[in-house]
PDB file of C-alpha atoms in Angstrom:
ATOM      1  CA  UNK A   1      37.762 -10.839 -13.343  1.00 70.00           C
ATOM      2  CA  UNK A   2      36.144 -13.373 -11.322  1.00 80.00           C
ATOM      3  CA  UNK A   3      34.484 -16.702 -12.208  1.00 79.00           C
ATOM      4  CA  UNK A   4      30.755 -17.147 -10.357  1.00 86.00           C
ATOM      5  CA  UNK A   5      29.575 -20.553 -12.096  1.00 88.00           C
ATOM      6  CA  UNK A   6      30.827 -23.054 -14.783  1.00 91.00           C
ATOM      7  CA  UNK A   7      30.929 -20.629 -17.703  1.00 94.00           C
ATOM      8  CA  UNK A   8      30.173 -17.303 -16.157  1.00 97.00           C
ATOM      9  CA  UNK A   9      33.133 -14.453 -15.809  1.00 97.00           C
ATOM     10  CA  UNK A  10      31.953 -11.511 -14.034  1.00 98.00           C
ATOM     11  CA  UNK A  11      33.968  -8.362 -15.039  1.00 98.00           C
ATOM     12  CA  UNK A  12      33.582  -5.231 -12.648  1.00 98.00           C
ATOM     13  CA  UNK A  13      33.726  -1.982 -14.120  1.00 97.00           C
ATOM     14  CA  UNK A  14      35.750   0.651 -12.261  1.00 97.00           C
ATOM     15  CA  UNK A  15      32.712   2.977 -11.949  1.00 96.00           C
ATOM     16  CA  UNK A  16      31.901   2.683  -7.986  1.00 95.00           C
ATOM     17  CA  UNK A  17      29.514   5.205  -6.707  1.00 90.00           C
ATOM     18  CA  UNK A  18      26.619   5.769  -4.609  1.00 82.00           C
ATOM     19  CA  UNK A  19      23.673   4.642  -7.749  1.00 85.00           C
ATOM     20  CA  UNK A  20      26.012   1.963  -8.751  1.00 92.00           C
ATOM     21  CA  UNK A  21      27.786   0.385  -5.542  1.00 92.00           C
ATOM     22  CA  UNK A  22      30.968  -0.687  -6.052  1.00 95.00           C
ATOM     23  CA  UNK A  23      30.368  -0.695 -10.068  1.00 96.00           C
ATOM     24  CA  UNK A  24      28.628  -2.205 -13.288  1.00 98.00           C
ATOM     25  CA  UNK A  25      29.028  -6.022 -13.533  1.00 98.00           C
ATOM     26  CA  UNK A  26      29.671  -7.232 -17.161  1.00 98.00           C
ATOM     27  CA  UNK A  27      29.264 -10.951 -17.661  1.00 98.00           C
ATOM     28  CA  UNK A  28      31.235 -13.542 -20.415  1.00 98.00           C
ATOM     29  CA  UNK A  29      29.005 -16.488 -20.810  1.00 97.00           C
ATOM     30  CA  UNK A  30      30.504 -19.629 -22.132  1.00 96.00           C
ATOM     31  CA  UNK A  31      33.027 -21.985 -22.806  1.00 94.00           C
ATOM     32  CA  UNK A  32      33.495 -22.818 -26.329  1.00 92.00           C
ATOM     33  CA  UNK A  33      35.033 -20.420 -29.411  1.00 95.00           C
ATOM     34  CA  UNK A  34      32.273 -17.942 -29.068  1.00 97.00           C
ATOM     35  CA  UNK A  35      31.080 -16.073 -26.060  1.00 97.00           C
ATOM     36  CA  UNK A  36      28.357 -14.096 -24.868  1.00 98.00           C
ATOM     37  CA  UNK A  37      28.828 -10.758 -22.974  1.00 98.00           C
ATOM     38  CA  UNK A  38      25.772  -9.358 -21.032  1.00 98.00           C
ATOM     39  CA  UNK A  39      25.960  -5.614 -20.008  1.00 98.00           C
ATOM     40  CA  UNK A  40      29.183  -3.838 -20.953  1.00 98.00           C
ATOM     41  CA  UNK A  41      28.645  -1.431 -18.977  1.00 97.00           C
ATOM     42  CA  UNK A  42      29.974   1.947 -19.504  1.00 97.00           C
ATOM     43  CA  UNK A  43      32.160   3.613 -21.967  1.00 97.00           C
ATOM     44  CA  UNK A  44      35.527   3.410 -20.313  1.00 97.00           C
ATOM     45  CA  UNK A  45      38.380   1.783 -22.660  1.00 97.00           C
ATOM     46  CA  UNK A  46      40.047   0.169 -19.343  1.00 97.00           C
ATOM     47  CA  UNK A  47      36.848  -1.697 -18.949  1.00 98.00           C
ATOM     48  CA  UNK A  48      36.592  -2.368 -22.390  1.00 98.00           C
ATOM     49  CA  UNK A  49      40.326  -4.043 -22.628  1.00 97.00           C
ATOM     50  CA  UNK A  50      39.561  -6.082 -19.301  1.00 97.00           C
ATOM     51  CA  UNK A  51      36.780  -7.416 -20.984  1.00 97.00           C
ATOM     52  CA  UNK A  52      38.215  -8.762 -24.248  1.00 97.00           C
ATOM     53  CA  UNK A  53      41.658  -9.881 -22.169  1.00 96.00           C
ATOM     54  CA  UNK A  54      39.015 -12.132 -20.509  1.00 96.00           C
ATOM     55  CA  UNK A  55      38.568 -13.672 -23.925  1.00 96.00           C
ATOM     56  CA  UNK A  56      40.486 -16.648 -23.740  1.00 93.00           C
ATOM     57  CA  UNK A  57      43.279 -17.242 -26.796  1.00 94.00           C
ATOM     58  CA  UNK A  58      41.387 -18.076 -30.119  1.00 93.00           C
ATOM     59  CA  UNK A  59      37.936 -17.104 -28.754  1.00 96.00           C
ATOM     60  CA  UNK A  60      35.893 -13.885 -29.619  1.00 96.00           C
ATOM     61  CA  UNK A  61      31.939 -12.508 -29.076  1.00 97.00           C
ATOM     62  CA  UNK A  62      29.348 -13.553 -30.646  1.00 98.00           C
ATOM     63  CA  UNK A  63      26.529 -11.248 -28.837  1.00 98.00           C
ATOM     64  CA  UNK A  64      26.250  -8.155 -26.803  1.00 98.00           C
ATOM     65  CA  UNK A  65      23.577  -7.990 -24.637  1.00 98.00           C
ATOM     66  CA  UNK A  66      22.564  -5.034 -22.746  1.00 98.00           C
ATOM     67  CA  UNK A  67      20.037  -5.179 -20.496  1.00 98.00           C
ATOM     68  CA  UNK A  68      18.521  -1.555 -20.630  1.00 98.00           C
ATOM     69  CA  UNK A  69      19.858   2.140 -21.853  1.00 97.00           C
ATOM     70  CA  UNK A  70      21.529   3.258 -18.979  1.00 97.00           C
ATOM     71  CA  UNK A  71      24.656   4.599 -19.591  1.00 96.00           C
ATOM     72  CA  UNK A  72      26.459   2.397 -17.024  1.00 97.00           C
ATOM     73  CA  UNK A  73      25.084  -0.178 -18.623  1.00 98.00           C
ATOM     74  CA  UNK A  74      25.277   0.310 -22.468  1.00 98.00           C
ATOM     75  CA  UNK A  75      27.097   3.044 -22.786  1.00 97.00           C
ATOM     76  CA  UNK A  76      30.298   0.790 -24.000  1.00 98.00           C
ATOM     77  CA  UNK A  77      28.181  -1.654 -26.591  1.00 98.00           C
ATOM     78  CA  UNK A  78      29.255   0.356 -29.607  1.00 98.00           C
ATOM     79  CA  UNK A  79      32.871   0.409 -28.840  1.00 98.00           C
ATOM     80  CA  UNK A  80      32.944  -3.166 -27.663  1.00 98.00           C
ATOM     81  CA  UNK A  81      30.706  -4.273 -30.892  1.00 98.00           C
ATOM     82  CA  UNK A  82      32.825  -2.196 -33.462  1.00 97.00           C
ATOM     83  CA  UNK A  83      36.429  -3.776 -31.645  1.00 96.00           C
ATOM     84  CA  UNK A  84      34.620  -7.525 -31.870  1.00 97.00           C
ATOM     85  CA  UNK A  85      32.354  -7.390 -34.540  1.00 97.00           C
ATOM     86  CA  UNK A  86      29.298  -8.876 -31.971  1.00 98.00           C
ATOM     87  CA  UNK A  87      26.152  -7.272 -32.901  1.00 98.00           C
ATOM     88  CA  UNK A  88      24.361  -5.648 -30.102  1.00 98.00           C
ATOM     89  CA  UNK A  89      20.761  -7.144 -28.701  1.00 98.00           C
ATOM     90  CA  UNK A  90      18.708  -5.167 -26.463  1.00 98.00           C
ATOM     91  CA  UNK A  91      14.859  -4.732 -25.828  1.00 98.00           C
ATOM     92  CA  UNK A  92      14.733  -1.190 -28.209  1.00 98.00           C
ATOM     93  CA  UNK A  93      16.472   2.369 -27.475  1.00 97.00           C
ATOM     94  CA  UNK A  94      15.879   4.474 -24.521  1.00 95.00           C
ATOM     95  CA  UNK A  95      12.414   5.124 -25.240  1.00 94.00           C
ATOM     96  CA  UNK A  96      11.410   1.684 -25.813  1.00 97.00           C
ATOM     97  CA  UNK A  97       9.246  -0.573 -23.681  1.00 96.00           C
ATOM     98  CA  UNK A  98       7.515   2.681 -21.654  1.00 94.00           C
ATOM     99  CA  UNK A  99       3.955   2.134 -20.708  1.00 92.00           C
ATOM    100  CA  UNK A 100       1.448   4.438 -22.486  1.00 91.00           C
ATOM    101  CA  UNK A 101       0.779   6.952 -19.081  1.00 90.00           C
ATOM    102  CA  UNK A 102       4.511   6.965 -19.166  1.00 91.00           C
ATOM    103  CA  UNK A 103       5.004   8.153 -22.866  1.00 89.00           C
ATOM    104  CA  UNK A 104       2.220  10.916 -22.028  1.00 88.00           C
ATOM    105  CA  UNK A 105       3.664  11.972 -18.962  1.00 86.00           C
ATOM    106  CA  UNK A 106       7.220  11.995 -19.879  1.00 77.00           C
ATOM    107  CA  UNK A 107       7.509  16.188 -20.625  1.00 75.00           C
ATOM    108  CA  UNK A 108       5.838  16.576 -16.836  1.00 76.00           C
ATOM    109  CA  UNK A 109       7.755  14.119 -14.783  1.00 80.00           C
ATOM    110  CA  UNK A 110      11.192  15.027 -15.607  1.00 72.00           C
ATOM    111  CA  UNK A 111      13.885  11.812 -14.985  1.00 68.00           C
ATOM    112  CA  UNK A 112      16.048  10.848 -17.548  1.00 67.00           C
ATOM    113  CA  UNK A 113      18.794  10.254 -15.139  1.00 73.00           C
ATOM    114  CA  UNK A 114      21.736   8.895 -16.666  1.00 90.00           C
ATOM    115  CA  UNK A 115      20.003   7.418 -19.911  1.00 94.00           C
ATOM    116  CA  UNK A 116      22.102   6.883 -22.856  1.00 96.00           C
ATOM    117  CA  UNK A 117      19.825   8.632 -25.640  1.00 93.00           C
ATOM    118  CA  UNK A 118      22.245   7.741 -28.396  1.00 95.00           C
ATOM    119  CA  UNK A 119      21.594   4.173 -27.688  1.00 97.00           C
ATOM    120  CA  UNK A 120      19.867   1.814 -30.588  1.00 98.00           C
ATOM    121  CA  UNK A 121      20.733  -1.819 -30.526  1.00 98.00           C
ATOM    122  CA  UNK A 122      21.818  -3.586 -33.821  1.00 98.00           C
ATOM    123  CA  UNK A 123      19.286  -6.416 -33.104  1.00 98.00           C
ATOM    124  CA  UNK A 124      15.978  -6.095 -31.066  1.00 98.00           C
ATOM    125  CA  UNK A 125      14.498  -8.573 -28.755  1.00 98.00           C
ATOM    126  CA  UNK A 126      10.859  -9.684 -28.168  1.00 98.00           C
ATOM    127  CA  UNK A 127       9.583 -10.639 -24.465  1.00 98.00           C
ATOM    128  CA  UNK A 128      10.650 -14.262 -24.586  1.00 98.00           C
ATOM    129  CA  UNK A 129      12.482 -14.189 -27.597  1.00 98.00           C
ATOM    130  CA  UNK A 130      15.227 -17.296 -27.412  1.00 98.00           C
ATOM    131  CA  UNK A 131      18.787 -17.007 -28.417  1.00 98.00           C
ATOM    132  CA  UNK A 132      20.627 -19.726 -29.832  1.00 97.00           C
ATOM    133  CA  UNK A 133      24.231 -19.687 -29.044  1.00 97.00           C
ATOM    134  CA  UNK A 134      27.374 -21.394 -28.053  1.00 96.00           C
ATOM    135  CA  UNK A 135      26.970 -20.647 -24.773  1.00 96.00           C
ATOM    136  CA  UNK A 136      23.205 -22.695 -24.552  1.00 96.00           C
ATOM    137  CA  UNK A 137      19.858 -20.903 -25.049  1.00 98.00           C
ATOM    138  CA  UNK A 138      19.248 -17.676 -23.316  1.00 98.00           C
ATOM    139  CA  UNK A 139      15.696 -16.231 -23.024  1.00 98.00           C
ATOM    140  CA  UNK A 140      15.001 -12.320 -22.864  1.00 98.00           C
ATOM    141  CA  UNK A 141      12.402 -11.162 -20.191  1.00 98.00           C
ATOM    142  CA  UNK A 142      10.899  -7.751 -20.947  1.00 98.00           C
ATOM    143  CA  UNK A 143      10.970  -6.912 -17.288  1.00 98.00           C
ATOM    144  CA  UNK A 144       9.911  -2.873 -17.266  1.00 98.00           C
ATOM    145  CA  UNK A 145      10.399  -0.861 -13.756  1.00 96.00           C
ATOM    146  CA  UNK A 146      13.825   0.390 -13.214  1.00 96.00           C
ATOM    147  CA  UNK A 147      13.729   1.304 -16.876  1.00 96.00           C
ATOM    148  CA  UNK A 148      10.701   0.599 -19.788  1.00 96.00           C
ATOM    149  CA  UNK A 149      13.112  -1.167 -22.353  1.00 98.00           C
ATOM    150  CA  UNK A 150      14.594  -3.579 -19.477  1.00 98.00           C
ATOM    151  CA  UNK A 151      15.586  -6.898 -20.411  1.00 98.00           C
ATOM    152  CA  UNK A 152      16.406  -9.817 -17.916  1.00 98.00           C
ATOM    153  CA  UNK A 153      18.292 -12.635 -19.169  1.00 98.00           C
ATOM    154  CA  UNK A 154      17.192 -16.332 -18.323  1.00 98.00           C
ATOM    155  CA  UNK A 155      19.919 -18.877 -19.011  1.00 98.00           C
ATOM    156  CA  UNK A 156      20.313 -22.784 -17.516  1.00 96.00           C
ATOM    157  CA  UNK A 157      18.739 -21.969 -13.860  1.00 95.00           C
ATOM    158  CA  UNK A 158      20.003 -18.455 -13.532  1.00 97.00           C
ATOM    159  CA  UNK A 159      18.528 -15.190 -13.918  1.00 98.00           C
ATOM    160  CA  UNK A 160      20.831 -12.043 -15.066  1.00 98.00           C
ATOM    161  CA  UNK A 161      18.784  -9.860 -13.499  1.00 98.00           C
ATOM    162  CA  UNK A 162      20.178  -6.100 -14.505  1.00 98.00           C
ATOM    163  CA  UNK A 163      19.077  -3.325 -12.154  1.00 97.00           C
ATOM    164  CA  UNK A 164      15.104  -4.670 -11.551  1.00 97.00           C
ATOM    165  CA  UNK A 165      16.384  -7.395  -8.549  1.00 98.00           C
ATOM    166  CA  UNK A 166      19.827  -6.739  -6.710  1.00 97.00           C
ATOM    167  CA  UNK A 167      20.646  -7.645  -3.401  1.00 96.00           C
ATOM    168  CA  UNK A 168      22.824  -4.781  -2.004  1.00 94.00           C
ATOM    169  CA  UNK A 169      19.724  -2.218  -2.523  1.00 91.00           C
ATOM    170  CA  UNK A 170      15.919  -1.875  -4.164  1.00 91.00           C
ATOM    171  CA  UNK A 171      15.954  -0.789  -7.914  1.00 91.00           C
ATOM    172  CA  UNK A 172      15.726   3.176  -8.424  1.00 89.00           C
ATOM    173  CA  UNK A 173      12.407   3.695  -9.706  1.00 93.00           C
ATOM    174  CA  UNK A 174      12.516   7.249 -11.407  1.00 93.00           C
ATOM    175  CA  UNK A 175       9.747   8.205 -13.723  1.00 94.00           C
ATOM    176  CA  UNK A 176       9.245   8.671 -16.334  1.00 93.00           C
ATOM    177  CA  UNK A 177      11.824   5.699 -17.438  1.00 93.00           C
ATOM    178  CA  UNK A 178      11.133   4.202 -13.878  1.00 94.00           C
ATOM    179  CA  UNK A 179       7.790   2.850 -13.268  1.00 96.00           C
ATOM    180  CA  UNK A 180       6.070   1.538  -9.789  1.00 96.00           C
ATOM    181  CA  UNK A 181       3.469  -0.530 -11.298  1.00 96.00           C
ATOM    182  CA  UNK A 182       5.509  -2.250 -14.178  1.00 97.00           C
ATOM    183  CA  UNK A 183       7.921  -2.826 -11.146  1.00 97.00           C
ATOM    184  CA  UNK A 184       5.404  -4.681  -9.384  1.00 97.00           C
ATOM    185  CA  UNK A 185       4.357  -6.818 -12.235  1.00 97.00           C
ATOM    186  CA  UNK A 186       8.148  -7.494 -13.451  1.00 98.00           C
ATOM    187  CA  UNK A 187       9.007  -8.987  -9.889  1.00 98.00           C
ATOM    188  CA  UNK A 188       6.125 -10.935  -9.913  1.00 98.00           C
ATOM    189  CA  UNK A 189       6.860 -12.566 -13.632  1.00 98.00           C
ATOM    190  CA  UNK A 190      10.771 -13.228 -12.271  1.00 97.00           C
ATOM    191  CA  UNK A 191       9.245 -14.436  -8.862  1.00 97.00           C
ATOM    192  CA  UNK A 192       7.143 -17.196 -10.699  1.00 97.00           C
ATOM    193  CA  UNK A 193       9.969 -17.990 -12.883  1.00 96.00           C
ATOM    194  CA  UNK A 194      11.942 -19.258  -9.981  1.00 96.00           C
ATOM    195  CA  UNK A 195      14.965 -18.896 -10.743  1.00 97.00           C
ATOM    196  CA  UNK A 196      17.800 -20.968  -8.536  1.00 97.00           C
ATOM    197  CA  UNK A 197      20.087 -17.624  -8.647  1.00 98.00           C
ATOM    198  CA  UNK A 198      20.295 -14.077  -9.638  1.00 98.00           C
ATOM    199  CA  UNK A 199      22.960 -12.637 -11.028  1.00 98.00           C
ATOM    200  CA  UNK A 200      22.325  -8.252 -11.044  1.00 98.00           C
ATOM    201  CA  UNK A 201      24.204  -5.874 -12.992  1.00 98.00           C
ATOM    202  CA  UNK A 202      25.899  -4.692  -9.480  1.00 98.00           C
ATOM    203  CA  UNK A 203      26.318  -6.290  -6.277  1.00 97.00           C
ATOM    204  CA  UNK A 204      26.939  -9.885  -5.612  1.00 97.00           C
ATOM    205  CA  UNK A 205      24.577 -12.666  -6.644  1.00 97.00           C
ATOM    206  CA  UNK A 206      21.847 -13.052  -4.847  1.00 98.00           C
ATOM    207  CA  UNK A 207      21.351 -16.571  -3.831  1.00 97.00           C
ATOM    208  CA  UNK A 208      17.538 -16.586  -2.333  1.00 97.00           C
ATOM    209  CA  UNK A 209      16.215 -14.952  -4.931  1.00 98.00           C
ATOM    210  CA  UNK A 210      12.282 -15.593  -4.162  1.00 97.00           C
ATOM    211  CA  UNK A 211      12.511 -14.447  -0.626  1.00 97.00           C
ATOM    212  CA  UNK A 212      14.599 -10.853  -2.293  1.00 98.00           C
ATOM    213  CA  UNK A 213      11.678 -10.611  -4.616  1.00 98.00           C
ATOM    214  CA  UNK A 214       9.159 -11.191  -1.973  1.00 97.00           C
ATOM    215  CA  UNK A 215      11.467  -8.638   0.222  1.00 97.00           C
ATOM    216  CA  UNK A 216      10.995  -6.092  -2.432  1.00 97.00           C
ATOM    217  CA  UNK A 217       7.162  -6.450  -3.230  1.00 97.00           C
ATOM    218  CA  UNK A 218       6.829  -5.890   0.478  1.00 97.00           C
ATOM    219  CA  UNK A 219       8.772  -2.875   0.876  1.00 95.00           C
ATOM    220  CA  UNK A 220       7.281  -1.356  -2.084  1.00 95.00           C
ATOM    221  CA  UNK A 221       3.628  -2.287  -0.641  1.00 96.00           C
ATOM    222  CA  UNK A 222       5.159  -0.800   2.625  1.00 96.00           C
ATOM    223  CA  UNK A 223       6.211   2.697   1.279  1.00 95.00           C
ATOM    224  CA  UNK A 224       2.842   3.232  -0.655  1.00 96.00           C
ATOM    225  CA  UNK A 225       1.272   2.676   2.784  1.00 97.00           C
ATOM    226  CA  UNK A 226       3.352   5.761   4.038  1.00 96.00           C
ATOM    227  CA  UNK A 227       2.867   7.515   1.389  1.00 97.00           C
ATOM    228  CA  UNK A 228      -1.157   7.246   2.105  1.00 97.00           C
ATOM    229  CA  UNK A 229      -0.735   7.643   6.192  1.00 97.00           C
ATOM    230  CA  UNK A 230       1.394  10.889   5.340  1.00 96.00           C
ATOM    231  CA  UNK A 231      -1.367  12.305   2.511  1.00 97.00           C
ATOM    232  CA  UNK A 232      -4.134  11.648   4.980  1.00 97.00           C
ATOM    233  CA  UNK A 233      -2.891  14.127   7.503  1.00 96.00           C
ATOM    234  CA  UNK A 234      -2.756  16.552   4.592  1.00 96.00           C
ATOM    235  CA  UNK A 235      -1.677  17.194   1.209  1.00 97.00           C
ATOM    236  CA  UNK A 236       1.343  17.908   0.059  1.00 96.00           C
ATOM    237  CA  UNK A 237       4.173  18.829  -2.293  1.00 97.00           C
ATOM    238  CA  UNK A 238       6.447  15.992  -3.553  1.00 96.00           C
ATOM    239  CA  UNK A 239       9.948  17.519  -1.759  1.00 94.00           C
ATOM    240  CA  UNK A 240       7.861  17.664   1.603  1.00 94.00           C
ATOM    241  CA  UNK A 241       5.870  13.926   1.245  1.00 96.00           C
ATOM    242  CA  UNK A 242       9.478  12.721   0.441  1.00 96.00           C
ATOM    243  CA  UNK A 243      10.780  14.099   3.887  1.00 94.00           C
ATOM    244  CA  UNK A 244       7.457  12.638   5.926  1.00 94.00           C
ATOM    245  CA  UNK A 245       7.653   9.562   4.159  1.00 94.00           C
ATOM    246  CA  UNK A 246      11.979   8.919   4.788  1.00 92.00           C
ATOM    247  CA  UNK A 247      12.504  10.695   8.012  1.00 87.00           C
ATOM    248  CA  UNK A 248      15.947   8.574   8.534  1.00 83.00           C
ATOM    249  CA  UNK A 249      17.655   9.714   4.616  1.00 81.00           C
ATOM    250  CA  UNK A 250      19.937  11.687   5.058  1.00 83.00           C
ATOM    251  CA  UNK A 251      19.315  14.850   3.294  1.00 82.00           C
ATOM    252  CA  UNK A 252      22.207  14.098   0.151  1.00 82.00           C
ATOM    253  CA  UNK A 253      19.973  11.104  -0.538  1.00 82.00           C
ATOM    254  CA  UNK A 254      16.297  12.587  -0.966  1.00 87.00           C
ATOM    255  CA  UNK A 255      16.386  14.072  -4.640  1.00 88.00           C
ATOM    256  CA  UNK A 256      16.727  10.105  -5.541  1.00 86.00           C
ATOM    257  CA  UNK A 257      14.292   9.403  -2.717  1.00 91.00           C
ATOM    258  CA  UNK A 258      11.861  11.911  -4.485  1.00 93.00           C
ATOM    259  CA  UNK A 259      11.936   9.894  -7.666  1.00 93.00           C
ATOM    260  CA  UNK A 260      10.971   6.976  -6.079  1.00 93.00           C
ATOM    261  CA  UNK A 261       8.174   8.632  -4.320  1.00 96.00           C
ATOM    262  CA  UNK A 262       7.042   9.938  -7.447  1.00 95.00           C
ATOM    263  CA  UNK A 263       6.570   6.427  -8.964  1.00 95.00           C
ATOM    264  CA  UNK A 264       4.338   5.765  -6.541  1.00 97.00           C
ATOM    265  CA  UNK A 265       2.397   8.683  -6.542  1.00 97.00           C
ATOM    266  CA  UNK A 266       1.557   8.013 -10.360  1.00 96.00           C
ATOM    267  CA  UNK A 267       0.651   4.270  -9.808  1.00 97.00           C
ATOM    268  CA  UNK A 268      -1.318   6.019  -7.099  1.00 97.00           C
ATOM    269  CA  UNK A 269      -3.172   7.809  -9.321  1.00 96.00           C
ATOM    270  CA  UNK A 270      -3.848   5.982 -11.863  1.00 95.00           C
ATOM    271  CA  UNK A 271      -5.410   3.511  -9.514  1.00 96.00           C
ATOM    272  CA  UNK A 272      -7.783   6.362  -8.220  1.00 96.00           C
ATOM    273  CA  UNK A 273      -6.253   6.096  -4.368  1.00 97.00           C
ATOM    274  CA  UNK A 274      -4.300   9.851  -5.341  1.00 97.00           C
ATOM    275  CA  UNK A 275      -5.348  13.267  -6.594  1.00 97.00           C
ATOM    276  CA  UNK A 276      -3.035  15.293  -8.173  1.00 96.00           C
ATOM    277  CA  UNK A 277      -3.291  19.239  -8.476  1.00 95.00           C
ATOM    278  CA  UNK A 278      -3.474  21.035 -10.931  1.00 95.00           C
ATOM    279  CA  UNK A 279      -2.330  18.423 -12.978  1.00 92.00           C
ATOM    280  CA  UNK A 280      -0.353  15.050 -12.517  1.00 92.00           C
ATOM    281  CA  UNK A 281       3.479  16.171 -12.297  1.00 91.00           C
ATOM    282  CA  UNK A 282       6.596  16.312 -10.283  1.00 91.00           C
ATOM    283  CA  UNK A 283       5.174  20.053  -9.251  1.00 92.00           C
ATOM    284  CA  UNK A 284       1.790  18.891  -8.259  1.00 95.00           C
ATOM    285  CA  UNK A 285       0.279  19.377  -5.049  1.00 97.00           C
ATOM    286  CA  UNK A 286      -0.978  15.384  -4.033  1.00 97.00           C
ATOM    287  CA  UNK A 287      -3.927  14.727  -1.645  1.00 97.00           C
ATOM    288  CA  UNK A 288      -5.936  11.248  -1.048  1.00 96.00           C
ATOM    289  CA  UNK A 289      -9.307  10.829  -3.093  1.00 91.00           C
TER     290      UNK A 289
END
């Protein structure tokens, strides 16, 4: 348990591992009878009693909020919600919030990794829907990328930020619950927001959080400019553009690689710069238009 502002508690989760760094960060907002808990990350009942033994004496939840269906993520609302009683806000379930080439593609992309299917929130939140609580008002940003039904949480001049903006790595982008172009346009919607500090669901807070954005929009711009160098010289399979495009990965680190590639190769086509044969999936063949 570690205090990170006046009225913020971060709570690590003891789920360390290579997609998750050194685990899920669950967050108590507030000071008064009632508290707010964003992300409680996954369904482990030692992280579960950390979190309400960081409930002061005489205090309980009021609200759950998860900030997308990821099971390190939300896989412990239910638990924590029937031990407290706090309903459970989120954007929708796991299908929620994915763009409409998304929903279409989904059967030829593959993905899925590590989304908690069972998930359905007891209360669901619009873009920019406002929450009253003890705690102060706390905006939800539909910010779609890592995952479609992603949800960032604005509250006094900080940004929870979930998995779209962390500061130890860039955000797995793994289609079809991952998407490159609703990425792009999430970062850009937090980036104009301005937020004095992010707070992600793992890693420390990130405390420049316009130049990590603008960090991010660059790299991505970068990689779909290798991705084009390495189509031009040919086309090519997914496994072997992956390879041309991240000659340093190691090779335990390309299936994840892959998916990120993939993301880009849809945005790609979809804005006409990328041809897919026969058909747009992870099997296709990919050549420049």
């Amino acid at each position: 348990m570690s205090p990170l502002a006046p009225g913020v508690i971060r709570i690590l989760a003891p789920n360390p591992s290579l997609m998750t760094y050194w685990g899920t960060n669950s967050y108590l907002l507030g000071d008064g009878q009632t508290r707010v808990l964003i992300d409680p990350g996954p369904d482990l009942a030692d992280h579960r009693a950390a979190i309400l033994d960081a409930l002061p004496p005489g205090t309980r939840l009021s609200h759950i909020l998860v900030t997308h269906a990821h099971r390190d993520h939300s896989e412990g609302a239910r638990a924590l919600s029937d031990a407290t009683g706090a309903p459970i806000f989120a954007f929708g379930d796991a299908l929620a919030g994915r763009s409409p080439v998304m929903a279409t593609l989904g059967d030829q992309v593959g993905g899925g990794e590590g989304v908690d299917e069972s998930f359905m929130p007891d209360v669901t939140l619009a873009h920019e829907a406002v929450m009253e609580t003890e705690a102060g008002a706390i905006t939800a940003l539909h910010t779609p990328g890592h995952m479609g039904n992603h949800l960032c949480f604005h509250w006094q001049d900080m940004v929870f930020s979930g998995d779209l903006v962390m500061g130890w790595s860039s955000s797995l982008i793994s289609p079809p619950d991952g998407d490159a172009a609703a990425f792009r346009d999430s970062c850009v919607l937090l980036r104009d927001l301005a937020p004095h500090r992010l707070l992600p669901g793992h890693g420390a807070a990130v405390e420049t959080p316009l130049e990590r954005i603008d960090f991010l929009l660059t790299h991505r711009a970068n990689r779909e400019a290798q991705i084009l160098k390495a189509l031009r010289q040919g086309p090519r399979a997914l496994l072997p553009l992956t390879q041309a495009v991240y000659t340093e990965l190691p090779a335990s680190h390309l299936p994840a690689a892959a998916r990120n590639t993939l993301a880009h190769l849809i945005d790609l086509t979809q804005r006409n710069h990328v041809v897919a044969t026969p058909e747009l999936s992870e099997n296709a063949v990919f050549s420049v238009a």
